[in-house]
Amino acid sequence: MLARWGDIAEGIGDDAAVLSSPKSGSLVVSTDASIENVHFRREWLSAQEIAYRSTVAALSDLAAVAAKPIGMLLALTIPDSWRYEIDSLADGIGEAARSSRTKIVGGDLSEGESLSFTITVLGESNRPLLRSTARPGDRVYVTGELGGAQAALSSFMRGETPAPEYRARFAHPVARIQEALWLTTHGASAGIDISDGLTADLSNIVAASNVCVSIDVDRVPAMSGVTPLDACASGEEYELIVSSPGSLDAAEFEREFGVALTEIAVIEAGKAQVQLSSKGQPVPVPEGYLHFSK
Ligand SMILES: [Mg+2]
């Protein structure tokens, strides 16, 4: 794996990684596990895609709080039946690290029953985006177009082959690190990444901030062929939801990153909940995203 990673791996070989403290701001740390037959199935994706996706899921939590990555540590369990794929697994991890401009600074490798990735990501932030800092009057924005990940997962679970554009969203999500840094620089004040679905994740902001929000689902950016309600329920998107007291320049964001930024609602005072409507009529809020194993 080290041979595959080249300069993406840094300072590995001592018993512990020795890193410089952030020069200013806070150290940001998160850990995330992806386990075969719980979070992914072998037959759905290539080994490289599985490793890439698991790594992006961890890095996305740094994007969620608008932290700049410092490094990551990998605790991998690789069963015998996966050993011939080790180069591809390394390539997937390396691709995710490289695209988030971070380094692999340590880890641990063991044998076991099923393939698993436990990835600890380290970052630094001067202005972390928390869940608890949304205020009435803030505008709510979401990045990208939603629904592809869930559409692909549904196809896989039916034993079908997903449409290529949905499969691409499922297999190759992007940790929106640079986008998050732009958003916090331009005034975003609260944030989260979409792991359980827009509605479910926005509920976490609303609960932590003790505010409410009403979304016209027809304003939610959905991929072509996906209904707005399915877009609201689609999990493992790794897009960002942020709130901002001021208006954000969506056109500039789109020029900078080639990714849409859509204003979908305004935060209001009131009982902490997310309400949905379409054409003026209330719509039932979808259940949170269910992993396929449940
Ligand atoms: Mg998250």
mmCIF file of C-alpha atoms and ligand atoms in Angstrom:
data_model
loop_
_atom_site.group_PDB
_atom_site.id
_atom_site.type_symbol
_atom_site.label_atom_id
_atom_site.label_comp_id
_atom_site.label_asym_id
_atom_site.label_seq_id
_atom_site.Cartn_x
_atom_site.Cartn_y
_atom_site.Cartn_z
ATOM 1 C CA MET A 1 0.000 0.000 0.000
ATOM 2 C CA LEU A 2 2.789 2.421 0.855
ATOM 3 C CA ALA A 3 4.330 1.741 -2.537
ATOM 4 C CA ARG A 4 1.014 2.611 -4.222
ATOM 5 C CA TRP A 5 0.617 5.807 -2.205
ATOM 6 C CA GLY A 6 4.026 7.383 -2.787
ATOM 7 C CA ASP A 7 4.058 10.940 -1.435
ATOM 8 C CA ILE A 8 0.412 10.689 -0.307
ATOM 9 C CA ALA A 9 1.743 8.759 2.718
ATOM 10 C CA GLU A 10 3.818 10.957 4.991
ATOM 11 C CA GLY A 11 5.963 10.209 7.993
ATOM 12 C CA ILE A 12 4.839 6.587 8.304
ATOM 13 C CA GLY A 13 7.289 4.270 10.051
ATOM 14 C CA ASP A 14 7.414 5.575 13.593
ATOM 15 C CA ASP A 15 5.118 4.231 16.295
ATOM 16 C CA ALA A 16 2.959 7.319 16.146
ATOM 17 C CA ALA A 17 2.411 10.167 13.745
ATOM 18 C CA VAL A 18 4.091 13.413 14.758
ATOM 19 C CA LEU A 19 2.180 16.398 13.435
ATOM 20 C CA SER A 20 2.448 20.144 13.859
ATOM 21 C CA SER A 21 -0.378 21.758 15.825
ATOM 22 C CA PRO A 22 -2.619 24.113 13.864
ATOM 23 C CA LYS A 23 -1.031 27.572 13.870
ATOM 24 C CA SER A 24 -4.382 29.108 14.705
ATOM 25 C CA GLY A 25 -7.932 27.923 15.214
ATOM 26 C CA SER A 26 -9.020 24.485 16.345
ATOM 27 C CA LEU A 27 -7.929 20.900 15.767
ATOM 28 C CA VAL A 28 -10.900 19.022 14.262
ATOM 29 C CA VAL A 29 -11.110 15.213 14.545
ATOM 30 C CA SER A 30 -13.638 12.664 13.313
ATOM 31 C CA THR A 31 -13.733 8.893 12.839
ATOM 32 C CA ASP A 32 -15.928 6.792 10.579
ATOM 33 C CA ALA A 33 -16.287 3.045 9.951
ATOM 34 C CA SER A 34 -17.365 1.343 6.708
ATOM 35 C CA ILE A 35 -17.964 -2.392 6.957
ATOM 36 C CA GLU A 36 -18.673 -4.978 4.272
ATOM 37 C CA ASN A 37 -22.331 -6.067 4.226
ATOM 38 C CA VAL A 38 -23.267 -3.233 6.556
ATOM 39 C CA HIS A 39 -22.238 -0.187 4.515
ATOM 40 C CA PHE A 40 -21.426 -1.771 1.167
ATOM 41 C CA ARG A 41 -21.631 -5.003 -0.777
ATOM 42 C CA ARG A 42 -18.786 -6.457 -2.718
ATOM 43 C CA GLU A 43 -20.818 -7.194 -5.836
ATOM 44 C CA TRP A 44 -21.990 -3.613 -6.336
ATOM 45 C CA LEU A 45 -18.720 -1.760 -6.796
ATOM 46 C CA SER A 46 -15.070 -2.350 -7.652
ATOM 47 C CA ALA A 47 -12.552 -2.654 -4.816
ATOM 48 C CA GLN A 48 -11.131 0.747 -5.726
ATOM 49 C CA GLU A 49 -14.575 2.346 -5.637
ATOM 50 C CA ILE A 50 -15.399 0.754 -2.275
ATOM 51 C CA ALA A 51 -12.169 2.058 -0.732
ATOM 52 C CA TYR A 52 -12.581 5.490 -2.317
ATOM 53 C CA ARG A 53 -16.155 5.832 -1.107
ATOM 54 C CA SER A 54 -15.332 4.728 2.450
ATOM 55 C CA THR A 55 -12.526 7.299 2.610
ATOM 56 C CA VAL A 56 -14.698 10.092 1.211
ATOM 57 C CA ALA A 57 -17.373 9.304 3.817
ATOM 58 C CA ALA A 58 -14.796 10.033 6.538
ATOM 59 C CA LEU A 59 -13.372 13.139 4.843
ATOM 60 C CA SER A 60 -16.862 14.519 4.279
ATOM 61 C CA ASP A 61 -17.212 15.026 8.033
ATOM 62 C CA LEU A 62 -14.344 17.530 7.818
ATOM 63 C CA ALA A 63 -16.199 19.274 4.986
ATOM 64 C CA ALA A 64 -19.333 19.308 7.150
ATOM 65 C CA VAL A 65 -17.601 21.506 9.719
ATOM 66 C CA ALA A 66 -15.502 23.389 7.133
ATOM 67 C CA ALA A 67 -12.149 22.085 8.344
ATOM 68 C CA LYS A 68 -9.054 21.899 6.163
ATOM 69 C CA PRO A 69 -7.623 18.359 6.265
ATOM 70 C CA ILE A 70 -4.276 17.827 8.023
ATOM 71 C CA GLY A 71 -4.022 14.057 7.681
ATOM 72 C CA MET A 72 -5.750 10.731 8.146
ATOM 73 C CA LEU A 73 -5.178 7.434 9.941
ATOM 74 C CA LEU A 74 -6.514 4.150 8.571
ATOM 75 C CA ALA A 75 -7.400 1.047 10.580
ATOM 76 C CA LEU A 76 -8.113 -1.591 7.942
ATOM 77 C CA THR A 77 -9.315 -5.155 8.292
ATOM 78 C CA ILE A 78 -8.576 -7.075 5.113
ATOM 79 C CA PRO A 79 -9.743 -10.708 4.934
ATOM 80 C CA ASP A 80 -7.786 -13.257 2.897
ATOM 81 C CA SER A 81 -10.446 -13.199 0.201
ATOM 82 C CA TRP A 82 -9.708 -9.523 -0.441
ATOM 83 C CA ARG A 83 -5.913 -9.650 -0.333
ATOM 84 C CA TYR A 84 -5.502 -9.893 -4.090
ATOM 85 C CA GLU A 85 -7.340 -6.539 -4.303
ATOM 86 C CA ILE A 86 -4.944 -4.724 -1.971
ATOM 87 C CA ASP A 87 -3.473 -2.525 -4.719
ATOM 88 C CA SER A 88 -6.956 -1.439 -5.804
ATOM 89 C CA LEU A 89 -7.971 -0.727 -2.205
ATOM 90 C CA ALA A 90 -4.832 1.370 -1.760
ATOM 91 C CA ASP A 91 -5.563 3.218 -5.004
ATOM 92 C CA GLY A 92 -9.115 4.062 -3.891
ATOM 93 C CA ILE A 93 -7.901 5.404 -0.544
ATOM 94 C CA GLY A 94 -5.081 7.307 -2.249
ATOM 95 C CA GLU A 95 -7.467 8.848 -4.799
ATOM 96 C CA ALA A 96 -9.732 10.160 -2.035
ATOM 97 C CA ALA A 97 -6.798 11.511 -0.007
ATOM 98 C CA ARG A 98 -5.281 13.203 -3.044
ATOM 99 C CA SER A 99 -8.544 14.811 -4.132
ATOM 100 C CA SER A 100 -8.984 16.264 -0.624
ATOM 101 C CA ARG A 101 -5.323 17.391 -0.629
ATOM 102 C CA THR A 102 -4.448 15.456 2.485
ATOM 103 C CA LYS A 103 -1.911 12.831 3.546
ATOM 104 C CA ILE A 104 -2.056 9.391 5.106
ATOM 105 C CA VAL A 105 -0.066 9.727 8.326
ATOM 106 C CA GLY A 106 -0.563 6.342 9.952
ATOM 107 C CA GLY A 107 -2.725 3.326 10.492
ATOM 108 C CA ASP A 108 -3.041 -0.324 11.269
ATOM 109 C CA LEU A 109 -3.705 -3.423 9.188
ATOM 110 C CA SER A 110 -5.199 -6.672 10.400
ATOM 111 C CA GLU A 111 -6.887 -9.821 9.139
ATOM 112 C CA GLY A 112 -10.512 -10.461 9.911
ATOM 113 C CA GLU A 113 -13.835 -11.844 8.774
ATOM 114 C CA SER A 114 -14.976 -8.950 6.604
ATOM 115 C CA LEU A 115 -13.432 -5.967 4.889
ATOM 116 C CA SER A 116 -13.639 -2.866 7.044
ATOM 117 C CA PHE A 117 -12.229 0.648 7.018
ATOM 118 C CA THR A 118 -12.071 2.728 10.192
ATOM 119 C CA ILE A 119 -10.769 6.089 9.123
ATOM 120 C CA THR A 120 -9.807 8.911 11.455
ATOM 121 C CA VAL A 121 -9.497 12.292 9.814
ATOM 122 C CA LEU A 122 -7.723 15.318 11.273
ATOM 123 C CA GLY A 123 -8.330 18.881 10.236
ATOM 124 C CA GLU A 124 -7.983 22.481 11.301
ATOM 125 C CA SER A 125 -10.502 25.279 11.270
ATOM 126 C CA ASN A 126 -10.700 28.938 12.203
ATOM 127 C CA ARG A 127 -14.457 29.090 11.699
ATOM 128 C CA PRO A 128 -15.973 25.633 12.188
ATOM 129 C CA LEU A 129 -19.536 25.154 10.948
ATOM 130 C CA LEU A 130 -21.551 23.628 13.767
ATOM 131 C CA ARG A 131 -25.111 22.320 13.832
ATOM 132 C CA SER A 132 -26.182 24.564 16.684
ATOM 133 C CA THR A 133 -25.529 27.972 15.116
ATOM 134 C CA ALA A 134 -28.478 28.423 12.703
ATOM 135 C CA ARG A 135 -30.677 31.421 13.561
ATOM 136 C CA PRO A 136 -34.126 32.617 12.445
ATOM 137 C CA GLY A 137 -33.805 34.598 9.227
ATOM 138 C CA ASP A 138 -30.795 32.578 7.952
ATOM 139 C CA ARG A 139 -31.065 31.267 4.417
ATOM 140 C CA VAL A 140 -30.568 27.532 3.863
ATOM 141 C CA TYR A 141 -28.452 26.319 0.944
ATOM 142 C CA VAL A 142 -27.595 22.892 -0.419
ATOM 143 C CA THR A 143 -24.733 21.963 -2.780
ATOM 144 C CA GLY A 144 -25.044 19.744 -5.842
ATOM 145 C CA GLU A 145 -28.001 17.767 -7.131
ATOM 146 C CA LEU A 146 -29.574 15.113 -4.931
ATOM 147 C CA GLY A 147 -31.144 11.712 -5.443
ATOM 148 C CA GLY A 148 -28.595 9.807 -7.501
ATOM 149 C CA ALA A 149 -27.099 7.887 -4.586
ATOM 150 C CA GLN A 150 -30.458 6.562 -3.403
ATOM 151 C CA ALA A 151 -31.598 5.802 -6.969
ATOM 152 C CA ALA A 152 -28.461 3.700 -7.521
ATOM 153 C CA LEU A 153 -28.838 1.920 -4.184
ATOM 154 C CA SER A 154 -32.478 1.081 -4.946
ATOM 155 C CA SER A 155 -31.457 -0.405 -8.310
ATOM 156 C CA PHE A 156 -28.690 -2.469 -6.715
ATOM 157 C CA MET A 157 -31.096 -3.779 -4.089
ATOM 158 C CA ARG A 158 -33.544 -4.849 -6.797
ATOM 159 C CA GLY A 159 -30.686 -6.720 -8.484
ATOM 160 C CA GLU A 160 -30.643 -4.257 -11.370
ATOM 161 C CA THR A 161 -27.889 -2.162 -12.897
ATOM 162 C CA PRO A 162 -28.309 1.534 -12.033
ATOM 163 C CA ALA A 163 -28.297 4.191 -14.744
ATOM 164 C CA PRO A 164 -24.681 5.377 -15.242
ATOM 165 C CA GLU A 165 -25.312 8.882 -13.868
ATOM 166 C CA TYR A 166 -26.831 7.467 -10.652
ATOM 167 C CA ARG A 167 -24.134 4.835 -10.304
ATOM 168 C CA ALA A 168 -21.489 7.552 -10.643
ATOM 169 C CA ARG A 169 -23.029 9.538 -7.765
ATOM 170 C CA PHE A 170 -23.113 6.412 -5.585
ATOM 171 C CA ALA A 171 -19.640 5.122 -6.467
ATOM 172 C CA HIS A 172 -17.847 8.437 -6.678
ATOM 173 C CA PRO A 173 -19.134 11.013 -4.186
ATOM 174 C CA VAL A 174 -16.923 14.026 -3.486
ATOM 175 C CA ALA A 175 -15.991 15.381 -0.064
ATOM 176 C CA ARG A 176 -16.865 19.063 -0.529
ATOM 177 C CA ILE A 177 -13.844 20.369 1.374
ATOM 178 C CA GLN A 178 -12.908 23.340 -0.821
ATOM 179 C CA GLU A 179 -16.580 24.191 -1.213
ATOM 180 C CA ALA A 180 -17.029 24.211 2.574
ATOM 181 C CA LEU A 181 -14.048 26.523 3.041
ATOM 182 C CA TRP A 182 -15.560 28.893 0.460
ATOM 183 C CA LEU A 183 -18.953 28.766 2.182
ATOM 184 C CA THR A 184 -17.547 29.563 5.634
ATOM 185 C CA THR A 185 -15.383 32.361 4.205
ATOM 186 C CA HIS A 186 -18.458 33.874 2.537
ATOM 187 C CA GLY A 187 -20.574 33.874 5.685
ATOM 188 C CA ALA A 188 -22.093 30.409 6.231
ATOM 189 C CA SER A 189 -22.756 29.970 9.944
ATOM 190 C CA ALA A 190 -24.047 26.386 10.431
ATOM 191 C CA GLY A 191 -23.554 23.229 8.406
ATOM 192 C CA ILE A 192 -23.798 19.476 8.016
ATOM 193 C CA ASP A 193 -23.073 16.918 5.304
ATOM 194 C CA ILE A 194 -25.817 14.779 3.816
ATOM 195 C CA SER A 195 -25.302 11.231 5.032
ATOM 196 C CA ASP A 196 -28.887 10.338 5.992
ATOM 197 C CA GLY A 197 -30.813 12.518 3.533
ATOM 198 C CA LEU A 198 -31.524 16.245 3.233
ATOM 199 C CA THR A 199 -34.561 16.176 5.510
ATOM 200 C CA ALA A 200 -32.983 13.974 8.163
ATOM 201 C CA ASP A 201 -29.711 15.902 8.247
ATOM 202 C CA LEU A 202 -31.426 19.285 8.221
ATOM 203 C CA SER A 203 -33.481 17.995 11.166
ATOM 204 C CA ASN A 204 -30.214 17.656 13.070
ATOM 205 C CA ILE A 205 -29.382 21.341 12.472
ATOM 206 C CA VAL A 206 -32.916 22.389 13.378
ATOM 207 C CA ALA A 207 -32.865 20.352 16.607
ATOM 208 C CA ALA A 208 -29.399 21.544 17.657
ATOM 209 C CA SER A 209 -30.242 25.200 16.885
ATOM 210 C CA ASN A 210 -33.801 25.004 18.236
ATOM 211 C CA VAL A 211 -35.326 26.593 15.145
ATOM 212 C CA CYS A 212 -37.732 25.403 12.478
ATOM 213 C CA VAL A 213 -37.732 25.333 8.702
ATOM 214 C CA SER A 214 -40.312 24.793 6.000
ATOM 215 C CA ILE A 215 -39.113 23.566 2.603
ATOM 216 C CA ASP A 216 -40.949 23.787 -0.678
ATOM 217 C CA VAL A 217 -39.750 20.431 -2.077
ATOM 218 C CA ASP A 218 -39.982 21.750 -5.627
ATOM 219 C CA ARG A 219 -36.992 24.015 -4.828
ATOM 220 C CA VAL A 220 -34.798 21.067 -3.834
ATOM 221 C CA PRO A 221 -32.205 20.389 -6.559
ATOM 222 C CA ALA A 222 -32.958 16.862 -7.794
ATOM 223 C CA MET A 223 -31.080 14.892 -10.428
ATOM 224 C CA SER A 224 -32.986 14.337 -13.639
ATOM 225 C CA GLY A 225 -35.500 11.485 -13.246
ATOM 226 C CA VAL A 226 -35.595 11.765 -9.423
ATOM 227 C CA THR A 227 -38.697 13.130 -7.672
ATOM 228 C CA PRO A 228 -38.144 16.057 -5.258
ATOM 229 C CA LEU A 229 -39.294 13.903 -2.350
ATOM 230 C CA ASP A 230 -36.845 11.112 -3.236
ATOM 231 C CA ALA A 231 -34.136 13.775 -3.466
ATOM 232 C CA CYS A 232 -35.042 14.892 0.089
ATOM 233 C CA ALA A 233 -34.690 11.311 1.369
ATOM 234 C CA SER A 234 -31.527 10.293 -0.515
ATOM 235 C CA GLY A 235 -28.652 9.451 1.835
ATOM 236 C CA GLU A 236 -24.881 9.114 1.419
ATOM 237 C CA GLU A 237 -24.853 12.085 -0.930
ATOM 238 C CA TYR A 238 -22.019 13.861 0.919
ATOM 239 C CA GLU A 239 -23.312 17.182 -0.338
ATOM 240 C CA LEU A 240 -23.446 20.063 2.181
ATOM 241 C CA ILE A 241 -26.333 21.898 3.805
ATOM 242 C CA VAL A 242 -25.423 25.302 5.259
ATOM 243 C CA SER A 243 -27.282 28.223 6.706
ATOM 244 C CA SER A 244 -26.132 31.782 6.235
ATOM 245 C CA PRO A 245 -27.330 35.094 7.704
ATOM 246 C CA GLY A 246 -26.488 36.814 4.397
ATOM 247 C CA SER A 247 -27.162 35.874 0.814
ATOM 248 C CA LEU A 248 -24.494 33.643 -0.792
ATOM 249 C CA ASP A 249 -23.434 34.217 -4.400
ATOM 250 C CA ALA A 250 -24.554 30.927 -5.989
ATOM 251 C CA ALA A 251 -23.366 31.963 -9.451
ATOM 252 C CA GLU A 252 -19.844 32.640 -8.166
ATOM 253 C CA PHE A 253 -19.853 29.340 -6.252
ATOM 254 C CA GLU A 254 -20.904 27.480 -9.384
ATOM 255 C CA ARG A 255 -18.212 29.174 -11.486
ATOM 256 C CA GLU A 256 -15.585 28.315 -8.877
ATOM 257 C CA PHE A 257 -16.476 24.639 -8.356
ATOM 258 C CA GLY A 258 -18.757 23.560 -11.210
ATOM 259 C CA VAL A 259 -21.259 22.520 -8.531
ATOM 260 C CA ALA A 260 -24.711 24.020 -7.974
ATOM 261 C CA LEU A 261 -25.529 26.001 -4.812
ATOM 262 C CA THR A 262 -29.278 26.275 -4.277
ATOM 263 C CA GLU A 263 -31.191 28.317 -1.716
ATOM 264 C CA ILE A 264 -34.038 26.086 -0.526
ATOM 265 C CA ALA A 265 -35.544 27.720 2.574
ATOM 266 C CA VAL A 266 -35.312 30.299 5.345
ATOM 267 C CA ILE A 267 -34.836 29.380 9.011
ATOM 268 C CA GLU A 268 -37.734 30.432 11.229
ATOM 269 C CA ALA A 269 -38.362 30.679 14.951
ATOM 270 C CA GLY A 270 -40.614 27.965 16.348
ATOM 271 C CA LYS A 271 -40.851 24.348 17.397
ATOM 272 C CA ALA A 272 -37.759 22.491 16.177
ATOM 273 C CA GLN A 273 -38.919 20.621 13.095
ATOM 274 C CA VAL A 274 -38.574 20.352 9.333
ATOM 275 C CA GLN A 275 -41.809 20.740 7.379
ATOM 276 C CA LEU A 276 -42.238 20.006 3.698
ATOM 277 C CA SER A 277 -44.725 21.379 1.224
ATOM 278 C CA SER A 278 -45.414 21.229 -2.483
ATOM 279 C CA LYS A 279 -47.521 23.792 -4.332
ATOM 280 C CA GLY A 280 -48.735 25.134 -1.007
ATOM 281 C CA GLN A 281 -49.852 21.747 0.350
ATOM 282 C CA PRO A 282 -48.108 19.957 3.247
ATOM 283 C CA VAL A 283 -46.157 16.822 2.281
ATOM 284 C CA PRO A 284 -45.309 14.012 4.754
ATOM 285 C CA VAL A 285 -41.651 14.107 5.763
ATOM 286 C CA PRO A 286 -39.836 10.991 4.476
ATOM 287 C CA GLU A 287 -38.260 8.566 6.908
ATOM 288 C CA GLY A 288 -34.534 9.015 7.430
ATOM 289 C CA TYR A 289 -32.269 7.134 5.123
ATOM 290 C CA LEU A 290 -32.200 3.409 5.819
ATOM 291 C CA HIS A 291 -28.998 1.513 5.218
ATOM 292 C CA PHE A 292 -29.669 -1.532 3.077
ATOM 293 C CA SER A 293 -28.813 -3.906 5.886
ATOM 294 C CA LYS A 294 -31.593 -2.723 8.178
HETATM 295 MG MG MG B 1 -21.659 13.880 8.903
#
